[in-house]
Short mmCIF file of C-alpha atoms in Angstrom, two decimals:
data_model
loop_
_atom_site.label_atom_id
_atom_site.label_comp_id
_atom_site.label_asym_id
_atom_site.label_seq_id
_atom_site.Cartn_x
_atom_site.Cartn_y
_atom_site.Cartn_z
CA MET A 1 0.00 0.00 0.00
CA THR A 2 1.19 3.53 -0.79
CA ARG A 3 2.51 5.34 2.28
CA VAL A 4 1.54 8.99 2.75
CA PHE A 5 3.00 11.49 5.21
CA SER A 6 2.04 15.09 5.91
CA GLY A 7 1.85 17.46 8.83
CA VAL A 8 0.84 20.81 10.26
CA LYS A 9 3.07 23.28 12.09
CA PRO A 10 1.68 24.74 15.35
CA THR A 11 2.72 28.33 14.71
CA GLY A 12 -0.81 29.74 14.62
CA HIS A 13 -4.47 28.82 14.58
CA LEU A 14 -5.40 26.55 11.68
CA THR A 15 -7.27 28.24 8.85
CA LEU A 16 -9.71 27.60 6.05
CA GLY A 17 -6.66 27.35 3.79
CA ASN A 18 -5.25 24.51 5.89
CA TYR A 19 -8.59 22.70 5.74
CA LEU A 20 -9.46 23.11 2.06
CA GLY A 21 -5.87 22.81 0.88
CA ALA A 22 -4.88 19.79 2.94
CA MET A 23 -6.83 18.49 5.93
CA ARG A 24 -10.08 17.64 4.18
CA ARG A 25 -8.24 15.66 1.52
CA TRP A 26 -6.31 13.81 4.22
CA ALA A 27 -9.60 12.73 5.80
CA GLU A 28 -11.60 12.01 2.65
CA VAL A 29 -8.91 10.54 0.38
CA ASP A 30 -5.49 9.86 1.82
CA GLN A 31 -6.36 7.97 4.99
CA ARG A 32 -8.79 5.76 3.07
CA GLY A 33 -6.55 4.71 0.21
CA ALA A 34 -3.09 4.66 1.76
CA ASP A 35 -1.03 3.81 4.81
CA ALA A 36 -1.15 7.38 6.09
CA LEU A 37 0.67 9.29 8.83
CA PHE A 38 -0.29 12.81 9.91
CA CYS A 39 1.90 14.74 12.30
CA VAL A 40 1.88 17.93 14.35
CA VAL A 41 5.42 19.08 13.48
CA ASP A 42 6.11 20.98 16.68
CA LEU A 43 9.91 20.97 16.29
CA HIS A 44 9.47 23.21 13.25
CA ALA A 45 7.76 25.80 15.45
CA LEU A 46 11.04 26.38 17.29
CA THR A 47 12.84 27.89 14.28
CA VAL A 48 11.64 31.40 15.17
CA ASP A 49 11.08 33.31 18.39
CA HIS A 50 8.18 31.66 20.21
CA ASP A 51 6.31 31.38 23.48
CA PRO A 52 6.76 27.80 24.82
CA ALA A 53 3.32 27.71 26.42
CA ARG A 54 1.70 28.86 23.17
CA VAL A 55 3.51 26.17 21.16
CA ARG A 56 2.19 23.51 23.53
CA ARG A 57 -1.31 24.96 23.41
CA LEU A 58 -1.36 25.21 19.62
CA SER A 59 0.09 21.71 19.28
CA ARG A 60 -2.78 20.24 21.29
CA GLN A 61 -5.29 22.37 19.37
CA ALA A 62 -3.85 21.27 16.01
CA ALA A 63 -4.00 17.59 16.99
CA THR A 64 -7.59 18.01 18.14
CA LEU A 65 -8.56 19.76 14.90
CA LEU A 66 -6.95 17.01 12.80
CA LEU A 67 -9.26 14.54 14.52
CA ALA A 68 -12.20 16.95 14.25
CA ALA A 69 -11.57 17.25 10.50
CA GLY A 70 -12.17 13.51 10.16
CA LEU A 71 -8.84 11.75 10.67
CA ASP A 72 -9.64 8.34 12.14
CA PRO A 73 -6.94 6.75 14.34
CA GLU A 74 -8.25 3.37 13.26
CA ARG A 75 -7.38 4.23 9.65
CA CYS A 76 -4.25 6.39 10.02
CA THR A 77 -1.51 7.37 12.45
CA VAL A 78 -1.84 10.75 14.16
CA PHE A 79 1.03 11.87 16.38
CA VAL A 80 3.30 14.71 17.52
CA GLN A 81 6.73 14.99 15.91
CA SER A 82 8.73 15.54 19.10
CA HIS A 83 7.29 12.35 20.58
CA VAL A 84 9.26 10.29 18.04
CA ASP A 85 13.04 10.62 18.44
CA GLU A 86 13.75 9.25 14.96
CA HIS A 87 12.93 12.61 13.38
CA ALA A 88 15.80 14.37 15.14
CA ARG A 89 18.13 11.37 14.78
CA LEU A 90 17.70 11.27 11.02
CA SER A 91 17.79 15.03 10.58
CA TYR A 92 21.44 15.23 11.60
CA LEU A 93 22.44 12.48 9.18
CA LEU A 94 20.72 14.32 6.36
CA GLU A 95 22.47 17.56 7.33
CA CYS A 96 25.68 15.62 6.62
CA VAL A 97 24.37 14.99 3.09
CA ALA A 98 22.78 18.37 2.32
CA THR A 99 24.79 21.42 1.26
CA ASP A 100 24.85 25.00 2.47
CA GLY A 101 23.91 26.22 -1.01
CA GLU A 102 20.79 24.06 -1.10
CA MET A 103 19.60 25.46 2.21
CA ARG A 104 20.17 29.08 1.26
CA ARG A 105 18.26 28.66 -2.00
CA MET A 106 15.07 27.60 -0.20
CA ILE A 107 12.44 30.24 -0.90
CA GLN A 108 10.83 30.16 2.54
CA TYR A 109 14.19 30.60 4.25
CA ARG A 110 14.98 33.67 2.19
CA GLU A 111 11.56 35.20 2.86
CA LYS A 112 11.47 34.47 6.58
CA ALA A 113 15.08 35.48 7.13
CA ALA A 114 14.45 38.79 5.37
CA ARG A 115 11.39 39.48 7.56
CA GLU A 116 13.32 38.63 10.73
CA GLN A 117 16.23 40.86 9.75
CA ALA A 118 13.84 43.71 8.86
CA ARG A 119 12.51 43.51 12.44
CA GLY A 120 16.05 43.77 13.76
CA GLY A 121 16.08 40.19 15.00
CA SER A 122 18.65 37.47 14.52
CA VAL A 123 18.05 34.48 12.25
CA ARG A 124 18.26 31.14 13.99
CA LEU A 125 20.39 28.41 12.47
CA SER A 126 17.40 26.07 12.70
CA LEU A 127 15.52 28.30 10.24
CA LEU A 128 18.22 27.55 7.68
CA THR A 129 18.30 23.81 8.33
CA TYR A 130 14.65 23.05 9.01
CA PRO A 131 14.03 21.83 5.42
CA VAL A 132 16.41 18.99 6.28
CA LEU A 133 14.29 18.15 9.32
CA MET A 134 11.26 18.19 7.03
CA ALA A 135 13.06 15.77 4.72
CA ALA A 136 13.76 13.55 7.73
CA ASP A 137 10.05 13.66 8.63
CA ILE A 138 9.26 12.29 5.19
CA LEU A 139 12.10 9.85 4.61
CA ALA A 140 11.98 8.17 8.04
CA TYR A 141 8.74 6.44 7.11
CA GLY A 142 9.51 5.23 3.62
CA THR A 143 6.98 7.76 2.35
CA ASP A 144 5.78 7.41 -1.23
CA GLU A 145 3.57 10.51 -1.49
CA VAL A 146 3.45 13.85 0.32
CA PRO A 147 0.16 15.73 -0.17
CA VAL A 148 1.17 19.40 -0.06
CA GLY A 149 0.21 22.78 -1.44
CA ASP A 150 2.31 24.29 -4.20
CA ASP A 151 4.26 26.43 -1.72
CA GLN A 152 5.73 23.28 -0.15
CA THR A 153 6.75 21.35 -3.25
CA GLN A 154 10.30 22.74 -3.06
CA HIS A 155 10.72 21.00 0.29
CA VAL A 156 9.58 17.68 -1.14
CA GLU A 157 12.03 18.14 -4.00
CA LEU A 158 14.80 18.58 -1.43
CA ALA A 159 13.72 15.35 0.29
CA ARG A 160 13.89 13.60 -3.08
CA ASP A 161 17.36 14.97 -3.79
CA LEU A 162 18.69 13.95 -0.38
CA ALA A 163 17.20 10.47 -0.66
CA VAL A 164 18.77 9.92 -4.08
CA ARG A 165 22.13 11.30 -2.95
CA PHE A 166 22.19 9.20 0.23
CA ASN A 167 21.19 6.06 -1.68
CA HIS A 168 23.89 6.67 -4.27
CA ARG A 169 26.67 7.28 -1.74
CA TYR A 170 25.82 4.78 0.97
CA GLY A 171 23.54 2.16 -0.55
CA HIS A 172 19.80 2.03 -1.04
CA THR A 173 18.16 3.14 2.20
CA PHE A 174 15.32 5.55 1.44
CA THR A 175 12.20 5.53 -0.69
CA VAL A 176 12.20 8.54 -3.03
CA PRO A 177 8.92 10.41 -2.38
CA LYS A 178 6.83 12.62 -4.64
CA ALA A 179 4.58 15.61 -3.97
CA THR A 180 0.86 15.23 -4.73
CA PRO A 181 -0.84 18.65 -4.72
CA PRO A 182 -4.66 18.83 -4.63
CA ALA A 183 -6.50 19.81 -7.80
CA VAL A 184 -8.59 22.72 -6.47
CA ALA A 185 -7.86 25.29 -3.75
CA ALA A 186 -4.29 24.11 -3.43
CA ARG A 187 -3.49 27.56 -2.13
CA VAL A 188 -6.31 29.57 -0.55
CA MET A 189 -5.37 33.23 -0.52
CA ASN A 190 -5.82 35.95 2.08
CA LEU A 191 -9.25 37.57 1.70
CA GLN A 192 -7.78 41.06 2.18
CA ASP A 193 -4.64 40.43 0.14
CA PRO A 194 -5.32 37.85 -2.57
CA ALA A 195 -1.68 37.96 -3.65
CA SER A 196 -0.71 36.34 -0.32
CA LYS A 197 -1.47 32.90 1.06
CA MET A 198 -4.00 32.57 3.87
CA GLY A 199 -1.32 31.63 6.39
CA LYS A 200 -1.89 30.67 10.01
CA SER A 201 1.22 32.59 11.09
CA ASP A 202 -0.18 35.82 9.61
CA ASP A 203 -1.72 38.24 12.12
CA SER A 204 -3.96 40.09 9.62
CA GLY A 205 -7.14 38.60 11.06
CA PRO A 206 -9.74 40.16 8.72
CA GLY A 207 -8.28 38.30 5.74
CA ILE A 208 -8.05 34.92 7.44
CA VAL A 209 -10.87 32.53 8.26
CA TYR A 210 -9.84 30.39 11.22
CA LEU A 211 -11.39 26.97 11.66
CA LEU A 212 -12.69 27.92 15.11
CA ASP A 213 -14.16 31.30 14.10
CA GLU A 214 -17.83 31.66 15.02
CA PRO A 215 -20.17 31.46 11.97
CA GLU A 216 -21.03 35.17 12.09
CA VAL A 217 -17.36 36.12 12.20
CA THR A 218 -16.72 33.87 9.20
CA ARG A 219 -19.57 35.45 7.23
CA LYS A 220 -18.31 38.97 7.90
CA LYS A 221 -14.78 38.12 6.80
CA VAL A 222 -15.94 36.60 3.51
CA MET A 223 -18.45 39.37 2.81
CA ARG A 224 -15.69 41.96 3.32
CA ALA A 225 -13.25 40.17 1.03
CA VAL A 226 -11.34 42.34 -1.42
CA THR A 227 -12.58 41.98 -5.00
CA ASP A 228 -11.37 43.69 -8.17
CA SER A 229 -12.20 46.54 -10.50
CA GLY A 230 -14.97 45.86 -12.95
CA GLN A 231 -18.46 44.45 -12.46
CA ASP A 232 -18.63 41.11 -14.23
CA VAL A 233 -17.65 37.92 -12.40
CA VAL A 234 -14.79 36.31 -14.32
CA TYR A 235 -12.34 33.63 -13.22
CA ASP A 236 -8.91 35.06 -13.96
CA ARG A 237 -6.22 34.42 -11.36
CA GLU A 238 -3.88 37.08 -12.82
CA ALA A 239 -6.26 39.92 -13.68
CA ARG A 240 -8.95 39.28 -11.04
CA PRO A 241 -7.20 37.63 -8.06
CA GLY A 242 -9.83 38.61 -5.48
CA VAL A 243 -12.75 37.17 -7.44
CA ALA A 244 -10.71 34.14 -8.46
CA ASN A 245 -9.96 33.42 -4.80
CA LEU A 246 -13.66 33.53 -3.89
CA LEU A 247 -14.55 31.28 -6.82
CA GLU A 248 -11.88 28.77 -5.84
CA ILE A 249 -13.08 28.75 -2.24
CA LEU A 250 -16.67 28.23 -3.34
CA ALA A 251 -15.64 25.47 -5.74
CA ALA A 252 -13.63 23.73 -3.03
CA CYS A 253 -16.52 23.92 -0.55
CA GLU A 254 -19.31 22.78 -2.86
CA GLY A 255 -17.54 21.05 -5.72
CA GLY A 256 -17.37 22.23 -9.30
CA ASP A 257 -15.04 24.21 -11.48
CA PRO A 258 -14.25 27.87 -10.61
CA ALA A 259 -14.49 29.02 -14.22
CA GLU A 260 -17.89 27.40 -14.66
CA LEU A 261 -19.16 28.84 -11.37
CA ALA A 262 -18.23 32.33 -12.55
CA GLY A 263 -20.93 32.14 -15.22
CA SER A 264 -23.59 31.70 -12.54
CA TYR A 265 -23.08 35.14 -11.00
CA GLN A 266 -24.00 38.63 -12.10
CA SER A 267 -22.53 40.48 -9.14
CA TYR A 268 -19.74 40.28 -6.59
CA GLY A 269 -22.26 40.55 -3.76
CA ALA A 270 -24.09 37.38 -4.74
CA LEU A 271 -20.79 35.51 -5.08
CA LYS A 272 -19.65 36.67 -1.65
CA LYS A 273 -22.92 35.67 -0.03
CA ASP A 274 -22.83 32.16 -1.46
CA ALA A 275 -19.14 31.76 -0.65
CA ALA A 276 -19.73 32.89 2.93
CA GLU A 277 -22.55 30.41 3.49
CA ALA A 278 -20.57 27.62 1.85
CA VAL A 279 -17.61 28.24 4.16
CA VAL A 280 -19.82 28.34 7.26
CA GLU A 281 -21.43 25.03 6.33
CA VAL A 282 -18.23 23.23 5.39
CA LEU A 283 -16.66 24.20 8.73
CA ARG A 284 -19.72 23.51 10.89
CA PRO A 285 -19.05 19.78 11.49
CA VAL A 286 -15.38 20.49 12.22
CA ARG A 287 -16.25 23.02 14.91
CA GLU A 288 -18.89 20.76 16.43
CA ARG A 289 -16.56 17.76 16.57
CA HIS A 290 -13.78 19.93 18.00
CA ARG A 291 -16.11 20.96 20.82
CA GLU A 292 -16.85 17.30 21.58
CA LEU A 293 -13.17 16.34 21.60
CA CYS A 294 -12.24 19.22 23.90
CA ALA A 295 -14.71 17.80 26.42
CA ASP A 296 -12.75 14.50 26.39
CA PRO A 297 -9.03 15.42 26.47
CA GLY A 298 -8.07 11.94 27.60
CA TYR A 299 -9.20 10.57 24.25
CA VAL A 300 -6.94 12.94 22.31
CA GLU A 301 -3.98 12.13 24.58
CA GLY A 302 -4.57 8.42 24.04
CA VAL A 303 -4.66 8.85 20.27
CA LEU A 304 -1.37 10.77 20.30
CA ARG A 305 0.29 8.25 22.60
CA ALA A 306 -0.74 5.30 20.43
CA GLY A 307 0.15 7.21 17.27
CA ALA A 308 3.66 7.96 18.51
CA ARG A 309 4.17 4.32 19.39
CA ARG A 310 3.14 3.17 15.91
CA ALA A 311 5.20 5.92 14.24
CA ARG A 312 8.27 4.89 16.25
CA GLU A 313 7.88 1.27 15.19
CA MET A 314 7.66 2.31 11.53
CA ALA A 315 10.53 4.81 11.54
CA ARG A 316 13.14 3.06 13.67
CA PRO A 317 14.16 0.33 11.18
CA THR A 318 14.79 2.89 8.41
CA VAL A 319 16.68 5.29 10.66
CA ASP A 320 18.77 2.49 12.15
CA ALA A 321 19.58 1.33 8.62
CA ALA A 322 20.67 4.88 7.72
CA TYR A 323 22.98 4.98 10.75
CA ARG A 324 24.62 1.73 9.65
CA ALA A 325 24.85 2.79 6.01
CA ILE A 326 26.55 6.12 6.70
CA GLY A 327 29.25 4.46 8.79
CA LEU A 328 28.23 4.76 12.43
CA LEU A 329 29.14 1.98 14.81
CA GLU A 330 26.18 0.05 16.14
CA PRO A 331 25.75 0.28 19.92
CA ALA A 332 26.77 -2.80 21.85
CA ALA A 333 23.81 -4.81 23.04
CA ASP A 334 23.21 -4.82 26.78
CA PRO A 335 24.29 -8.16 28.25
CA VAL A 336 21.49 -10.51 29.21
CA PRO A 337 21.45 -10.68 33.02
CA ASP A 338 22.09 -14.06 34.60
CA PRO A 339 19.02 -15.74 36.06
CA VAL A 340 18.55 -14.88 39.72
CA PRO A 341 19.18 -17.97 41.89
CA ASN A 342 16.19 -19.30 43.72
CA ALA A 343 17.82 -18.60 47.08
CA ALA A 344 18.10 -14.90 46.24
CA ARG A 345 14.49 -14.48 45.19
#
């Protein structure tokens, strides 16, 4: 069976973009047709200045929302990255295979480093190397497919390059993965700035629909979405990015093709109204299930504990094989203790 791996980073509250671009597909497609692992990648949240208590809180919230979105622990493995040591173990080995030039060419590093420097802050080394940790997340499990949005495909390409390079130098150890982006709403854009992704780390609240927003808040955000000059509703991502974003959101919520939906509307107002109601309805079951899960925190903890145990069992053989292949000495086995004599019992 094809093995799938993907994850969410607890750097902010999960958004409509996370749901339509990834989480819903994980629940409806990936966990049903593959051996699937879904991870809260909390180690990645440490690459920038952060509040430890907030990271813990958002990690729990993200895990709960993954389950609320429909991930079934009987069908897939849901866990927290830091609960499985193999991620960090493998990351260092891959740093010994990756190059400085590869890291500095990563688009997200350049963008985030520039923002940090503009604020007068220092750039953490982990921000430069975290794509290697992401590659370790993927390669540790023999992953075949990584369902990601188009802004993350560069990271999957790095994982592919490192797997091929490691296999060539040290013997076949890793499966070479591929990215599998969704067909529609692969990248939901900010409602106030349709040139920018609807990112959970962004603080511009009016342009972001969070999964836990109340229905009336969601409606207001969509109804106030930026549109474009002109009156007719046309699907054109370049010339009409605001309208195109609304059409893609509506298409993702209800099904259909954005270009075909455009022909059904005579005004921006009607499109916004339908898009707002569609978003409210698509998120309603997620919010309701989240409320139920929050009332039973022991269930979520049990799922994460069992998920980490399964993930460990899957990752350890591959990571141990990588340690042997790259030239590290295997640890000596602990001696088996002599049986305790009857007289001493």
